[in-house]
């Protein structure tokens, strides 16, 4: 008999009914490390395999992820855990936005199930369809790509075990639209797609979380427009929906006979409308844009009230009642 009071046979049978070191630890009032150690000893002793549904680093999460055959959609199933969503990064050489630093800070702290870049990681200012204003200085495509790659590396390092999904935005599409229009003969050649340069991200048009459940959530770069976009998005889609594109940050709840769902706009990662990417075509106007990101928390398969983290100043952001310097 072991310290747990169970014979080897009883332990093996109980493990098969509860293939989790966390659950076994609760049942036997021992640490999950002790449960795992005994499992390994018994596997070696009896030359058997005791399957487990949790690794220590993934114990809270349903790990299912499906990429549809057409690469249009990524489907996630998440019962308990967090997804961090940010977008409209418009990364610029030599600049690390506050909310990118906040994204990495929160990822390191929370260890999210998934990190999502929801469109426009790349700005593509030099290959825009709009003409240059005067003789403004713009970075090259290569310089912008290197900025995106540098920021991507920082995200990966902040939470290496998280799933990473990049949903394409209209600015991202500038990269390959220019090539498709001017060099169609290079179709299919590796390197002509933006996704080729950030292989650590799974590309898609949109992400679906918990399809068919009350917490069904869709994350895509854009949907409806206008000041009431968040409300109209969830009203018309019939599901929780998270979008970017208009650089606005807000959360709107909607209740009907089926329950409550949310329309979320996560704001932009870029710092402000005075950033060099925007200032000239805005003619210096002040906008209602907000630098922010969204934190989606799922408990027992239900989506809790979505949270926003917002830029506070050039060195800090606000989240859950705190001003956090990054």
Coordinates of N, CA and C in Angstrom, one line a residue, residues 88-90 99 120 123 171 244-250 265-292 310-311:
X88 N -5.1 46.0 -35.1 CA -4.8 47.3 -35.6 C -3.5 47.8 -35.0
X89 N -2.5 46.9 -35.1 CA -1.2 47.2 -34.5 C -0.4 48.2 -35.4
X90 N -0.5 48.1 -36.7 CA 0.1 49.1 -37.6 C 1.6 49.3 -37.2
X99 N 0.4 49.5 -25.9 CA -0.5 48.4 -25.8 C 0.1 47.1 -26.3
X120 N -4.4 43.8 -39.3 CA -3.6 45.0 -39.5 C -2.4 45.1 -38.6
X123 N 1.2 47.7 -41.7 CA 0.5 48.9 -42.1 C 0.6 49.0 -43.7
X171 N -5.3 46.3 -44.1 CA -3.9 46.8 -44.3 C -3.0 45.6 -44.6
X244 N -12.2 44.7 -34.6 CA -11.3 45.9 -34.6 C -11.7 46.8 -35.7
X245 N -10.7 47.2 -36.5 CA -10.8 48.0 -37.7 C -11.0 49.5 -37.5
X246 N -12.0 49.8 -36.7 CA -12.3 51.2 -36.5 C -11.6 51.9 -35.4
X247 N -10.7 51.1 -34.7 CA -9.8 51.7 -33.6 C -10.6 52.2 -32.4
X248 N -11.8 51.7 -32.2 CA -12.6 52.1 -31.1 C -12.6 50.9 -30.1
X249 N -12.6 51.3 -28.8 CA -12.7 50.2 -27.7 C -14.0 50.4 -26.9
X250 N -14.8 49.4 -26.9 CA -16.0 49.4 -26.1 C -16.6 48.0 -26.0
X265 N -15.4 45.8 -29.2 CA -14.4 46.4 -30.0 C -13.1 46.6 -29.2
X266 N -12.0 46.0 -29.7 CA -10.8 46.0 -28.8 C -9.9 47.2 -28.9
X267 N -10.3 48.2 -29.8 CA -9.4 49.3 -29.9 C -8.2 49.0 -30.8
X268 N -7.2 49.8 -30.8 CA -6.0 49.6 -31.6 C -4.8 49.4 -30.7
X269 N -3.8 48.7 -31.2 CA -2.5 48.6 -30.5 C -1.6 49.8 -30.7
X270 N -1.7 50.5 -31.9 CA -1.0 51.7 -32.2 C -1.3 52.7 -31.1
X271 N -0.4 53.7 -30.9 CA -0.5 54.6 -29.7 C -1.6 55.6 -29.9
X272 N -1.6 56.3 -31.0 CA -2.6 57.4 -31.1 C -2.7 57.9 -32.6
X273 N -3.7 58.7 -32.8 CA -4.0 59.2 -34.2 C -2.8 60.2 -34.6
X274 N -1.9 60.5 -33.7 CA -0.8 61.3 -34.1 C 0.4 60.5 -34.5
X275 N 0.3 59.2 -34.5 CA 1.4 58.3 -35.0 C 1.6 58.6 -36.5
X276 N 2.9 58.4 -37.0 CA 3.2 58.8 -38.3 C 2.4 58.0 -39.4
X277 N 1.9 56.9 -39.0 CA 1.0 56.1 -40.0 C -0.3 56.8 -40.3
X278 N -0.8 57.7 -39.4 CA -2.1 58.2 -39.5 C -2.1 59.8 -39.7
X279 N -1.2 60.4 -39.1 CA -1.3 61.9 -38.9 C -1.5 62.7 -40.2
X280 N -0.9 62.3 -41.3 CA -1.0 63.2 -42.5 C -2.4 62.9 -43.2
X281 N -2.8 61.7 -43.3 CA -4.1 61.5 -44.0 C -5.2 61.9 -43.1
X282 N -5.0 62.0 -41.8 CA -6.1 62.6 -40.9 C -6.0 64.1 -40.9
X283 N -4.9 64.7 -41.5 CA -4.7 66.1 -41.5 C -4.6 66.7 -40.1
X284 N -4.1 65.8 -39.2 CA -3.8 66.2 -37.8 C -5.1 66.3 -36.9
X285 N -6.2 65.8 -37.5 CA -7.4 65.8 -36.7 C -7.4 64.9 -35.5
X286 N -8.1 65.3 -34.4 CA -8.3 64.4 -33.2 C -9.4 63.5 -33.5
X287 N -9.2 62.2 -33.2 CA -10.2 61.2 -33.4 C -10.7 60.6 -32.1
X288 N -11.7 59.7 -32.1 CA -12.1 59.1 -30.9 C -11.5 57.7 -30.8
X289 N -10.4 57.4 -31.4 CA -9.7 56.2 -31.3 C -9.2 55.9 -29.9
X290 N -9.2 54.6 -29.5 CA -8.6 54.3 -28.2 C -7.5 53.2 -28.4
X291 N -6.4 53.3 -27.8 CA -5.4 52.2 -27.8 C -5.8 51.2 -26.7
X292 N -6.0 50.0 -27.0 CA -6.5 49.0 -26.1 C -6.4 47.6 -26.6
X310 N -6.7 49.5 -21.4 CA -6.6 50.7 -22.2 C -5.3 51.5 -21.9
X311 N -4.8 52.1 -22.9 CA -3.6 52.9 -22.7 C -3.9 54.1 -21.7

